Amino acid sequence: MEYKDKNVPEVVIKRLPRYYRYLGECLDQGIMRISSGKLSEKMSVTASQIRQDFNYFGGFGQQGYGYNVEYLHNEIAQILGLKNGYKAIIIGAGHLGMALANHASFEKRGFAITALFDIDEKKVGTKINGKPVFHIKDIERFIKKNNISIAILSLPKSEVIELADKLAEYGIKGLLNFSSAEIKTAKHVAVENVHMSDSLMTLSYKIKLEEDKENL
Amino acid sequence: MEYKDKNVPEVVIKRLPRYYRYLGECLDQGIMRISSGKLSEKMSVTASQIRQDFNYFGGFGQQGYGYNVEYLHNEIAQILGLKNGYKAIIIGAGHLGMALANHASFEKRGFAITALFDIDEKKVGTKINGKPVFHIKDIERFIKKNNISIAILSLPKSEVIELADKLAEYGIKGLLNFSSAEIKTAKHVAVENVHMSDSLMTLSYKIKLEEDKENL
DNA sequence: TAGATTGTTAATCGATTAACAATC
DNA sequence: TAGATTGTTAATCGATTAACAATC
C-alpha cells in the first residue's frame, strides 16, 4: 500500500466514485489535464475540498500544472479497489435481480457478476444476460469454489436477515443490500445499503420544502 | 406548517427515513412507546443525536416517558411529505424500470406510481404490474393532466440529460435519478440520485480496507 | 414523591474553507 | 523568469456528543 491510511472519513470515500466517474468522462472527451479549480466548477465542490480529498491518499498533482486526468483516474480506481477483480453474485432473481444482472455499469467498473441465485425452481437453470441462475442451496459451494467476494442482495428483508450471517461464514467480504433490512454482521463484512425508498422519501421532503417556500 | 423551519441539515433529513422505517417495525410489533435510549441501541446512533434530530422539528416526546411510537411515526411521515399524495411516473421501461414498477415499497410509503413511459413501440400499450406503459411523446400531456410531481428516471445517462429540463417545464417537482448523469436543473426541481455503481465502488473500498487490515 | 427521560444549552469533535508558501 | 496551481497549515464552520435542568 503506497499511501498512509490515516483513517479516511466516510464522506471522502463517498465522493471518490463521483470523481472517478467525472474523470472517466474527461478521458472520453480527450481531456488530458485538469486543475482542482476546473474540477470544482464542473462538480460543484470547492477546489479546496478536492485537493484536501486527494491528499488523504498522498497527492496526485503537480504545482503549476494540475492533475493528469488519466493518472488520477487510475489512482482512484486503485484506491477503490476496482483493479482487485472482486467477483460478485446476485441473490434473488426477481425483477430487481434481473435488472441488476443487466446493469452494465457494474462490469464496466471492474466487478464480474458471475451468477444469480434463487429458490424458484422455474428460474434455476435459466440464464439472465448470459449469467446462470442456480439454486440457493448450492450457494456455499459456489462462493467457496469461485472465490466470490461480493453478494448483491435483491431479496425480501426477512430473507436477507436470515442469510447475512451465513454469507459471512461462507467467506463473503461485502454485501450490497437493496432490501430495507438493517444488516448487522459482527464479522469483518462490509455492508453498503441502497435503500431506494429512503431516497424517494428524501426527495419527497425536498419537494415539500420547495412547495412551502413558494407558498410564503 | 407547525414547525419552525430552521434550515434542517441534509444529514438529518437523510436519517428520517431510517427512523421512519424502524418506527414502522415497532408499530408492527405492537410497541407503543420508545425512549431515545432504546432507539439508540437498536439503530446504532447516539440517543443525543436522536433527540437533537427530532428537535429540529419541535420535539415529539414527553419527559419521563419517551416517545409515542405511533405519534412519532406519523409526525415523521408528515415532515417527509408522505401524506401529500405525490404521484410519480417511471420513465424508461427497461429492466430497471420494470423492477421499479414492481417495487412495492414505493406505494407502501404513499407514492402512487401511475404509469411508465418508453420509446419502444413494443412496450407501449402493455401493462407492468398493472400500470400502463405510454409512449414518451405523450408525457407532457400526462404530467399536466394528472398532476404528476415525481419522475423516476430509469433510462440511459444521455437521455436523462436531454429530458431533465423538459420535465421541469412540464411541472415535475422532483427527479429520482437512477442513471449516472449529474443532473443540473436550474429551476426549483429537487433531485435525488441513486447511483448504484457508486455504492458498489464504496463497498469495494471497504472490502479492500478490511483485507489490508488483515494482511498487516 | 422518586425515577425516568426529554428538550436544550454548552463542549467537543471533525469536516470544510481559506490562505499561502512551495514549486513546477 | 513569471504565472499557475498544488500541498498543507490555520481558521472557520457545522455537526455530534455530553451534561443537566425541566418536567412528566
Short mmCIF file of C-alpha atoms (C1' of nucleotides) in Angstrom, two decimals:
data_model
loop_
_atom_site.label_atom_id
_atom_site.label_comp_id
_atom_site.label_asym_id
_atom_site.label_seq_id
_atom_site.Cartn_x
_atom_site.Cartn_y
_atom_site.Cartn_z
CA MET A 1 0.00 0.00 0.00
CA GLU A 2 1.54 3.25 -1.10
CA TYR A 3 -0.46 5.73 0.87
CA LYS A 4 -0.56 6.20 4.59
CA ASP A 5 -4.03 5.24 5.67
CA LYS A 6 -4.95 7.92 8.11
CA ASN A 7 -8.46 6.61 8.53
CA VAL A 8 -10.13 8.43 5.70
CA PRO A 9 -13.57 9.78 6.63
CA GLU A 10 -16.55 8.09 5.06
CA VAL A 11 -17.70 11.32 3.39
CA VAL A 12 -14.45 11.45 1.46
CA ILE A 13 -14.79 7.84 0.31
CA LYS A 14 -18.31 8.54 -0.88
CA ARG A 15 -17.02 11.35 -3.08
CA LEU A 16 -14.39 9.23 -4.79
CA PRO A 17 -16.77 7.35 -7.12
CA ARG A 18 -18.11 10.67 -8.30
CA TYR A 19 -14.65 11.99 -9.05
CA TYR A 20 -13.90 8.72 -10.76
CA ARG A 21 -16.94 8.92 -12.97
CA TYR A 22 -16.26 12.50 -13.92
CA LEU A 23 -12.63 11.84 -14.72
CA GLY A 24 -13.76 8.94 -16.90
CA GLU A 25 -15.91 11.36 -18.86
CA CYS A 26 -12.97 13.72 -19.26
CA LEU A 27 -10.90 10.85 -20.60
CA ASP A 28 -13.61 10.02 -23.13
CA GLN A 29 -13.52 13.62 -24.28
CA GLY A 30 -9.77 13.52 -24.66
CA ILE A 31 -9.07 15.94 -21.81
CA MET A 32 -5.55 15.26 -20.61
CA ARG A 33 -5.12 17.57 -17.64
CA ILE A 34 -7.37 19.33 -15.22
CA SER A 35 -6.95 21.67 -12.26
CA SER A 36 -8.79 21.48 -8.97
CA GLY A 37 -10.38 24.78 -9.95
CA LYS A 38 -11.86 23.40 -13.15
CA LEU A 39 -13.00 20.21 -11.45
CA SER A 40 -14.58 22.37 -8.81
CA GLU A 41 -16.67 24.32 -11.33
CA LYS A 42 -17.90 21.21 -13.07
CA MET A 43 -18.72 19.24 -9.96
CA SER A 44 -19.91 21.94 -7.60
CA VAL A 45 -17.43 21.12 -4.88
CA THR A 46 -14.82 23.62 -3.70
CA ALA A 47 -11.35 23.34 -5.15
CA SER A 48 -10.04 23.26 -1.63
CA GLN A 49 -12.09 20.23 -0.79
CA ILE A 50 -10.95 18.41 -3.89
CA ARG A 51 -7.30 18.95 -3.05
CA GLN A 52 -7.95 18.05 0.55
CA ASP A 53 -9.68 14.83 -0.51
CA PHE A 54 -6.88 13.72 -2.79
CA ASN A 55 -4.31 14.49 -0.18
CA TYR A 56 -5.70 11.86 2.12
CA PHE A 57 -4.05 9.49 -0.30
CA GLY A 58 -0.86 11.35 -0.89
CA GLY A 59 -1.42 13.97 -3.58
CA PHE A 60 -1.53 13.21 -7.25
CA GLY A 61 -0.95 16.61 -8.75
CA GLN A 62 1.84 18.90 -9.73
CA GLN A 63 2.20 22.52 -8.74
CA GLY A 64 1.54 24.92 -11.58
CA TYR A 65 0.14 22.15 -13.75
CA GLY A 66 -2.78 20.46 -12.06
CA TYR A 67 -3.69 16.82 -12.39
CA ASN A 68 -3.06 14.38 -15.19
CA VAL A 69 -6.54 13.01 -15.85
CA GLU A 70 -5.53 9.51 -16.80
CA TYR A 71 -3.14 9.13 -13.90
CA LEU A 72 -5.64 10.46 -11.38
CA HIS A 73 -8.43 8.30 -12.79
CA ASN A 74 -6.20 5.33 -12.45
CA GLU A 75 -5.11 6.13 -8.92
CA ILE A 76 -8.69 6.47 -7.75
CA ALA A 77 -9.50 3.10 -9.31
CA GLN A 78 -6.62 1.69 -7.31
CA ILE A 79 -7.79 3.30 -4.09
CA LEU A 80 -11.33 2.00 -4.55
CA GLY A 81 -10.04 -1.47 -5.32
CA LEU A 82 -11.55 -1.55 -8.80
CA LYS A 83 -8.47 -3.35 -10.05
CA ASN A 84 -8.76 -6.09 -7.47
CA GLY A 85 -11.03 -8.21 -9.62
CA TYR A 86 -13.68 -8.72 -6.97
CA LYS A 87 -16.30 -11.19 -8.10
CA ALA A 88 -19.97 -10.82 -7.26
CA ILE A 89 -23.15 -12.85 -7.21
CA ILE A 90 -26.72 -11.65 -7.18
CA ILE A 91 -29.00 -13.30 -4.67
CA GLY A 92 -32.66 -13.09 -5.62
CA ALA A 93 -33.54 -13.34 -9.31
CA GLY A 94 -36.76 -11.39 -9.17
CA HIS A 95 -37.41 -8.22 -11.13
CA LEU A 96 -34.72 -6.30 -9.30
CA GLY A 97 -32.18 -9.11 -9.51
CA MET A 98 -32.79 -9.33 -13.24
CA ALA A 99 -32.37 -5.60 -13.63
CA LEU A 100 -29.10 -5.73 -11.70
CA ALA A 101 -27.85 -8.62 -13.83
CA ASN A 102 -28.49 -6.45 -16.85
CA HIS A 103 -26.91 -3.36 -15.33
CA ALA A 104 -23.83 -2.82 -17.45
CA SER A 105 -22.12 -0.32 -15.18
CA PHE A 106 -21.17 -2.90 -12.58
CA GLU A 107 -19.00 -4.78 -15.00
CA LYS A 108 -17.76 -1.54 -16.50
CA ARG A 109 -16.32 -0.70 -13.07
CA GLY A 110 -14.47 -3.97 -12.87
CA PHE A 111 -16.87 -6.21 -10.98
CA ALA A 112 -17.71 -9.54 -12.58
CA ILE A 113 -21.23 -10.76 -11.94
CA THR A 114 -20.72 -14.49 -12.10
CA ALA A 115 -24.14 -15.92 -11.27
CA LEU A 116 -27.56 -15.42 -9.74
CA PHE A 117 -29.24 -17.47 -7.03
CA ASP A 118 -32.89 -18.08 -6.31
CA ILE A 119 -35.21 -20.59 -4.69
CA ASP A 120 -37.67 -20.65 -7.58
CA GLU A 121 -37.17 -23.91 -9.49
CA LYS A 122 -38.60 -22.32 -12.61
CA LYS A 123 -35.77 -19.82 -12.71
CA VAL A 124 -33.00 -22.23 -11.78
CA GLY A 125 -31.21 -23.43 -14.89
CA THR A 126 -32.07 -20.38 -16.97
CA LYS A 127 -29.71 -17.56 -17.87
CA ILE A 128 -30.10 -13.85 -17.35
CA ASN A 129 -27.94 -11.65 -19.51
CA GLY A 130 -25.75 -14.68 -20.07
CA LYS A 131 -25.35 -15.41 -16.37
CA PRO A 132 -26.58 -18.70 -14.95
CA VAL A 133 -29.25 -18.90 -12.26
CA PHE A 134 -28.51 -21.51 -9.61
CA HIS A 135 -30.49 -22.82 -6.70
CA ILE A 136 -29.72 -21.14 -3.45
CA LYS A 137 -28.90 -24.46 -1.81
CA ASP A 138 -25.72 -24.55 -3.88
CA ILE A 139 -24.56 -21.13 -2.80
CA GLU A 140 -21.97 -22.15 -0.21
CA ARG A 141 -20.10 -24.38 -2.60
CA PHE A 142 -20.21 -21.79 -5.36
CA ILE A 143 -18.90 -18.97 -3.20
CA LYS A 144 -16.00 -21.03 -1.88
CA LYS A 145 -15.09 -22.62 -5.19
CA ASN A 146 -15.19 -19.39 -7.17
CA ASN A 147 -13.78 -17.09 -4.55
CA ILE A 148 -16.73 -14.70 -4.54
CA SER A 149 -16.22 -11.50 -2.57
CA ILE A 150 -19.47 -9.63 -3.03
CA ALA A 151 -23.11 -10.62 -2.62
CA ILE A 152 -25.69 -8.31 -4.12
CA LEU A 153 -28.87 -8.79 -2.15
CA SER A 154 -32.10 -8.36 -4.07
CA LEU A 155 -34.44 -10.37 -1.92
CA PRO A 156 -37.01 -9.56 0.74
CA LYS A 157 -35.93 -8.13 4.06
CA SER A 158 -36.78 -11.22 6.10
CA GLU A 159 -34.66 -13.46 3.90
CA VAL A 160 -31.77 -11.03 3.93
CA ILE A 161 -31.67 -11.10 7.71
CA GLU A 162 -31.59 -14.89 7.72
CA LEU A 163 -28.94 -15.08 5.05
CA ALA A 164 -26.45 -12.43 6.12
CA ASP A 165 -24.61 -14.40 8.79
CA LYS A 166 -24.34 -17.47 6.62
CA LEU A 167 -22.82 -15.48 3.80
CA ALA A 168 -20.21 -14.17 6.21
CA GLU A 169 -19.36 -17.76 7.18
CA TYR A 170 -19.03 -18.78 3.55
CA GLY A 171 -16.41 -16.12 3.05
CA ILE A 172 -18.30 -13.23 1.50
CA LYS A 173 -16.47 -9.97 2.14
CA GLY A 174 -19.08 -7.40 1.27
CA LEU A 175 -22.83 -7.04 0.93
CA LEU A 176 -24.59 -4.64 -1.38
CA ASN A 177 -28.00 -4.59 0.21
CA PHE A 178 -31.06 -3.50 -1.77
CA SER A 179 -33.58 -4.60 0.83
CA SER A 180 -34.82 -2.42 3.63
CA ALA A 181 -33.17 -4.69 6.19
CA GLU A 182 -30.62 -3.15 8.54
CA ILE A 183 -27.90 -5.74 8.42
CA LYS A 184 -25.72 -6.37 11.43
CA THR A 185 -22.88 -8.71 10.72
CA ALA A 186 -20.46 -8.95 13.59
CA LYS A 187 -17.67 -10.25 11.42
CA HIS A 188 -15.45 -8.28 9.14
CA VAL A 189 -18.04 -7.99 6.45
CA ALA A 190 -18.55 -4.64 4.77
CA VAL A 191 -22.10 -3.52 4.11
CA GLU A 192 -23.37 -0.88 1.77
CA ASN A 193 -27.07 -0.12 1.56
CA VAL A 194 -29.09 1.08 -1.40
CA HIS A 195 -32.38 1.98 0.20
CA MET A 196 -34.36 3.10 -2.82
CA SER A 197 -37.46 4.11 -0.96
CA ASP A 198 -35.40 6.11 1.53
CA SER A 199 -34.18 8.14 -1.41
CA LEU A 200 -37.73 8.65 -2.58
CA MET A 201 -38.70 9.86 0.89
CA THR A 202 -35.79 12.28 0.98
CA LEU A 203 -36.87 13.55 -2.41
CA SER A 204 -40.38 13.97 -1.09
CA TYR A 205 -39.09 16.14 1.75
CA LYS A 206 -37.24 18.36 -0.69
CA ILE A 207 -40.30 18.75 -2.88
CA LYS A 208 -42.42 19.66 0.11
CA LEU A 209 -39.81 22.18 1.24
CA GLU A 210 -39.83 23.79 -2.18
CA GLU A 211 -43.61 23.96 -2.23
CA ASP A 212 -43.70 25.51 1.22
CA LYS A 213 -41.20 28.10 0.07
CA GLU A 214 -43.40 29.04 -2.87
CA ASN A 215 -46.45 29.37 -0.66
CA LEU A 216 -44.90 32.01 1.53
CA MET B 1 -46.66 24.33 8.89
CA GLU B 2 -46.31 23.69 12.59
CA TYR B 3 -42.58 23.61 13.00
CA LYS B 4 -40.13 26.41 12.54
CA ASP B 5 -38.01 25.50 9.57
CA LYS B 6 -34.53 26.37 10.73
CA ASN B 7 -32.93 25.01 7.60
CA VAL B 8 -32.50 21.43 8.65
CA PRO B 9 -29.16 19.96 7.59
CA GLU B 10 -29.23 17.36 4.84
CA VAL B 11 -27.68 14.70 7.10
CA VAL B 12 -30.64 14.99 9.43
CA ILE B 13 -33.13 14.61 6.58
CA LYS B 14 -31.33 11.51 5.37
CA ARG B 15 -31.76 9.92 8.77
CA LEU B 16 -35.51 10.49 8.92
CA PRO B 17 -36.47 7.69 6.51
CA ARG B 18 -34.47 5.30 8.61
CA TYR B 19 -36.22 6.37 11.81
CA TYR B 20 -39.49 6.11 9.96
CA ARG B 21 -38.81 2.57 8.82
CA TYR B 22 -37.73 1.47 12.23
CA LEU B 23 -40.73 3.01 13.94
CA GLY B 24 -42.94 1.24 11.39
CA GLU B 25 -41.41 -2.05 12.50
CA CYS B 26 -42.06 -1.19 16.14
CA LEU B 27 -45.67 -0.50 15.28
CA ASP B 28 -45.96 -3.88 13.56
CA GLN B 29 -44.63 -5.47 16.70
CA GLY B 30 -47.14 -3.64 18.83
CA ILE B 31 -44.56 -1.49 20.62
CA MET B 32 -46.38 1.60 21.85
CA ARG B 33 -43.64 3.73 23.36
CA ILE B 34 -39.91 4.01 22.99
CA SER B 35 -37.16 6.11 24.53
CA SER B 36 -34.29 7.74 22.68
CA GLY B 37 -32.03 5.36 24.61
CA LYS B 38 -33.76 2.27 23.27
CA LEU B 39 -33.92 3.66 19.76
CA SER B 40 -30.23 4.42 20.07
CA GLU B 41 -29.31 0.82 20.90
CA LYS B 42 -31.31 -0.61 18.05
CA MET B 43 -30.18 1.83 15.41
CA SER B 44 -26.59 2.48 16.44
CA VAL B 45 -26.99 6.22 16.66
CA THR B 46 -26.49 8.10 19.90
CA ALA B 47 -29.54 8.96 21.96
CA SER B 48 -28.35 12.53 21.96
CA GLN B 49 -28.37 12.68 18.20
CA ILE B 50 -31.84 11.23 18.00
CA ARG B 51 -33.22 13.85 20.37
CA GLN B 52 -31.30 16.54 18.59
CA ASP B 53 -32.68 15.38 15.23
CA PHE B 54 -36.29 15.38 16.38
CA ASN B 55 -35.89 18.76 17.95
CA TYR B 56 -35.23 20.36 14.61
CA PHE B 57 -38.95 19.86 14.13
CA GLY B 58 -40.12 20.78 17.56
CA GLY B 59 -39.82 17.79 19.86
CA PHE B 60 -42.30 14.95 19.91
CA GLY B 61 -41.59 13.35 23.25
CA GLN B 62 -42.51 13.67 26.84
CA GLN B 63 -40.13 13.90 29.75
CA GLY B 64 -40.01 10.78 31.83
CA TYR B 65 -41.97 8.83 29.24
CA GLY B 66 -40.20 8.87 25.92
CA TYR B 67 -41.91 8.88 22.54
CA ASN B 68 -45.25 7.50 21.50
CA VAL B 69 -44.33 5.30 18.57
CA GLU B 70 -47.46 5.85 16.53
CA TYR B 71 -47.44 9.59 17.03
CA LEU B 72 -43.76 9.92 16.17
CA HIS B 73 -44.11 7.67 13.14
CA ASN B 74 -46.94 9.82 11.98
CA GLU B 75 -45.13 13.08 12.55
CA ILE B 76 -42.14 11.92 10.54
CA ALA B 77 -44.46 10.92 7.70
CA GLN B 78 -45.84 14.43 7.83
CA ILE B 79 -42.39 16.01 7.81
CA LEU B 80 -41.28 13.92 4.86
CA GLY B 81 -44.46 14.75 2.96
CA LEU B 82 -45.57 11.15 2.73
CA LYS B 83 -49.14 12.26 3.31
CA ASN B 84 -49.06 14.72 0.45
CA GLY B 85 -50.14 12.15 -2.10
CA TYR B 86 -47.34 12.87 -4.54
CA LYS B 87 -47.82 10.99 -7.79
CA ALA B 88 -44.95 9.51 -9.74
CA ILE B 89 -44.19 8.16 -13.18
CA ILE B 90 -41.35 5.91 -14.27
CA ILE B 91 -39.50 6.96 -17.37
CA GLY B 92 -37.75 4.10 -19.11
CA ALA B 93 -39.46 0.71 -19.08
CA GLY B 94 -36.33 -1.42 -19.39
CA HIS B 95 -35.29 -4.00 -16.85
CA LEU B 96 -34.77 -1.40 -14.14
CA GLY B 97 -37.98 0.45 -14.90
CA MET B 98 -39.86 -2.82 -14.67
CA ALA B 99 -38.22 -3.67 -11.39
CA LEU B 100 -39.15 -0.26 -10.02
CA ALA B 101 -42.74 -0.63 -11.17
CA ASN B 102 -42.84 -3.87 -9.21
CA HIS B 103 -41.17 -2.39 -6.17
CA ALA B 104 -43.91 -2.45 -3.56
CA SER B 105 -42.20 -0.20 -1.03
CA PHE B 106 -42.75 2.95 -3.08
CA GLU B 107 -46.50 2.63 -2.84
CA LYS B 108 -46.25 1.47 0.74
CA ARG B 109 -44.66 4.84 1.54
CA GLY B 110 -47.52 6.71 -0.05
CA PHE B 111 -46.29 7.34 -3.56
CA ALA B 112 -48.59 6.28 -6.37
CA ILE B 113 -46.82 5.05 -9.49
CA THR B 114 -49.34 5.98 -12.14
CA ALA B 115 -47.64 4.99 -15.39
CA LEU B 116 -44.45 4.18 -17.25
CA PHE B 117 -43.08 5.82 -20.38
CA ASP B 118 -40.83 4.44 -23.08
CA ILE B 119 -39.96 4.94 -26.75
CA ASP B 120 -40.17 1.26 -27.59
CA GLU B 121 -43.41 0.69 -29.53
CA LYS B 122 -43.43 -2.94 -28.47
CA LYS B 123 -43.76 -1.93 -24.83
CA VAL B 124 -46.25 0.87 -25.38
CA GLY B 125 -49.76 -0.35 -24.69
CA THR B 126 -48.69 -3.11 -22.33
CA LYS B 127 -49.01 -3.07 -18.57
CA ILE B 128 -46.37 -3.65 -15.93
CA ASN B 129 -47.65 -4.61 -12.52
CA GLY B 130 -50.97 -3.19 -13.57
CA LYS B 131 -49.52 0.15 -14.64
CA PRO B 132 -49.86 1.25 -18.28
CA VAL B 133 -46.85 1.92 -20.48
CA PHE B 134 -47.27 5.01 -22.67
CA HIS B 135 -45.18 6.47 -25.42
CA ILE B 136 -42.83 9.15 -24.28
CA LYS B 137 -44.27 11.60 -26.78
CA ASP B 138 -47.38 11.78 -24.63
CA ILE B 139 -45.54 12.59 -21.46
CA GLU B 140 -46.17 16.33 -21.31
CA ARG B 141 -49.91 15.95 -21.54
CA PHE B 142 -49.94 13.15 -19.00
CA ILE B 143 -47.91 15.04 -16.44
CA LYS B 144 -50.04 18.14 -16.69
CA LYS B 145 -53.36 16.37 -16.77
CA ASN B 146 -52.61 14.06 -13.87
CA ASN B 147 -50.65 16.47 -11.76
CA ILE B 148 -47.54 14.30 -11.53
CA SER B 149 -44.89 15.51 -9.10
CA ILE B 150 -42.16 12.92 -9.35
CA ALA B 151 -40.33 11.40 -12.30
CA ILE B 152 -38.33 8.26 -11.63
CA LEU B 153 -35.59 8.11 -14.22
CA SER B 154 -34.52 4.67 -15.33
CA LEU B 155 -33.04 5.48 -18.69
CA PRO B 156 -29.54 5.99 -20.04
CA LYS B 157 -27.47 8.96 -18.94
CA SER B 158 -27.56 10.75 -22.27
CA GLU B 159 -31.35 10.66 -22.43
CA VAL B 160 -31.67 11.81 -18.85
CA ILE B 161 -29.62 14.89 -19.60
CA GLU B 162 -31.80 15.73 -22.58
CA LEU B 163 -35.00 15.14 -20.69
CA ALA B 164 -34.38 16.85 -17.36
CA ASP B 165 -35.06 20.43 -18.42
CA LYS B 166 -38.20 19.48 -20.29
CA LEU B 167 -39.60 17.69 -17.27
CA ALA B 168 -39.03 20.82 -15.22
CA GLU B 169 -41.01 22.79 -17.78
CA TYR B 170 -43.86 20.30 -17.71
CA GLY B 171 -44.20 20.85 -13.98
CA ILE B 172 -42.33 17.93 -12.45
CA LYS B 173 -41.21 18.82 -8.94
CA GLY B 174 -38.67 16.11 -8.21
CA LEU B 175 -36.44 13.65 -10.00
CA LEU B 176 -35.34 10.31 -8.63
CA ASN B 177 -32.38 9.62 -10.83
CA PHE B 178 -31.07 6.09 -11.32
CA SER B 179 -28.70 6.97 -14.15
CA SER B 180 -25.13 8.06 -13.65
CA ALA B 181 -25.94 11.51 -15.04
CA GLU B 182 -25.24 14.51 -12.82
CA ILE B 183 -28.40 16.47 -13.32
CA LYS B 184 -28.36 20.24 -13.18
CA THR B 185 -31.79 21.78 -13.27
CA ALA B 186 -31.75 25.49 -12.70
CA LYS B 187 -35.38 25.61 -11.70
CA HIS B 188 -36.85 24.63 -8.40
CA VAL B 189 -36.69 20.95 -9.12
CA ALA B 190 -35.44 18.63 -6.41
CA VAL B 191 -33.06 15.85 -7.41
CA GLU B 192 -32.14 12.72 -5.55
CA ASN B 193 -29.64 10.31 -7.01
CA VAL B 194 -29.42 6.57 -6.63
CA HIS B 195 -26.04 5.79 -8.09
CA MET B 196 -25.96 2.04 -7.72
CA SER B 197 -22.48 1.55 -9.05
CA ASP B 198 -21.16 4.29 -6.78
CA SER B 199 -22.40 2.22 -3.89
CA LEU B 200 -20.67 -0.83 -5.26
CA MET B 201 -17.42 1.14 -5.53
CA THR B 202 -17.73 2.36 -1.97
CA LEU B 203 -18.31 -1.22 -0.89
CA SER B 204 -15.22 -2.24 -2.82
CA TYR B 205 -13.15 0.30 -0.91
CA LYS B 206 -14.38 -1.05 2.40
CA ILE B 207 -13.57 -4.61 1.39
CA LYS B 208 -10.11 -3.63 0.32
CA LEU B 209 -9.58 -1.77 3.59
CA GLU B 210 -10.60 -4.84 5.56
CA GLU B 211 -8.28 -7.04 3.54
CA ASP B 212 -5.39 -4.66 4.04
CA LYS B 213 -6.06 -4.71 7.76
CA GLU B 214 -5.89 -8.49 7.82
CA ASN B 215 -2.63 -8.51 5.91
CA LEU B 216 -0.82 -6.40 8.44
"C1'" DT C 1 -42.80 11.78 45.65
"C1'" DA C 2 -38.90 9.42 43.18
"C1'" DG C 3 -37.37 7.89 38.80
"C1'" DA C 4 -37.09 8.41 34.12
"C1'" DT C 5 -36.33 10.75 30.15
"C1'" DT C 6 -36.92 14.65 27.45
"C1'" DG C 7 -35.55 19.33 25.48
"C1'" DT C 8 -31.85 22.28 25.22
"C1'" DT C 9 -27.51 24.52 26.22
"C1'" DA C 10 -22.58 24.03 26.28
"C1'" DA C 11 -18.34 21.49 25.00
"C1'" DT C 12 -16.11 18.76 21.74
"C1'" DC C 13 -15.00 16.95 17.69
"C1'" DG C 14 -14.47 16.75 12.78
"C1'" DA C 15 -15.02 18.48 8.20
"C1'" DT C 16 -14.87 22.36 5.11
"C1'" DT C 17 -12.95 26.55 3.60
"C1'" DA C 18 -9.38 30.00 3.31
"C1'" DA C 19 -4.79 31.29 2.79
"C1'" DC C 20 -0.28 30.97 1.31
"C1'" DA C 21 4.36 29.19 0.89
"C1'" DA C 22 6.44 25.71 -2.06
"C1'" DT C 23 7.44 24.59 -6.61
"C1'" DC C 24 6.61 23.09 -11.23
"C1'" DT D 1 11.71 34.13 -15.07
"C1'" DA D 2 6.66 34.88 -14.22
"C1'" DG D 3 2.36 32.55 -13.74
"C1'" DA D 4 -0.21 28.88 -12.25
"C1'" DT D 5 -1.60 25.66 -9.19
"C1'" DT D 6 -0.58 22.34 -5.90
"C1'" DG D 7 0.11 20.56 -0.98
"C1'" DT D 8 -0.60 21.83 3.52
"C1'" DT D 9 -1.34 24.60 7.60
"C1'" DA D 10 -4.53 27.55 10.02
"C1'" DA D 11 -9.22 29.45 10.63
"C1'" DT D 12 -13.96 28.70 10.37
"C1'" DC D 13 -17.92 26.48 10.36
"C1'" DG D 14 -21.14 22.88 11.46
"C1'" DA D 15 -22.47 18.56 13.40
"C1'" DT D 16 -22.11 15.36 17.18
"C1'" DT D 17 -21.75 14.35 21.90
"C1'" DA D 18 -22.11 15.41 26.76
"C1'" DA D 19 -24.40 17.34 30.51
"C1'" DC D 20 -28.14 18.77 33.12
"C1'" DA D 21 -32.15 21.42 34.44
"C1'" DA D 22 -37.04 20.96 33.42
"C1'" DT D 23 -40.84 18.13 33.97
"C1'" DC D 24 -43.82 14.27 33.19
#
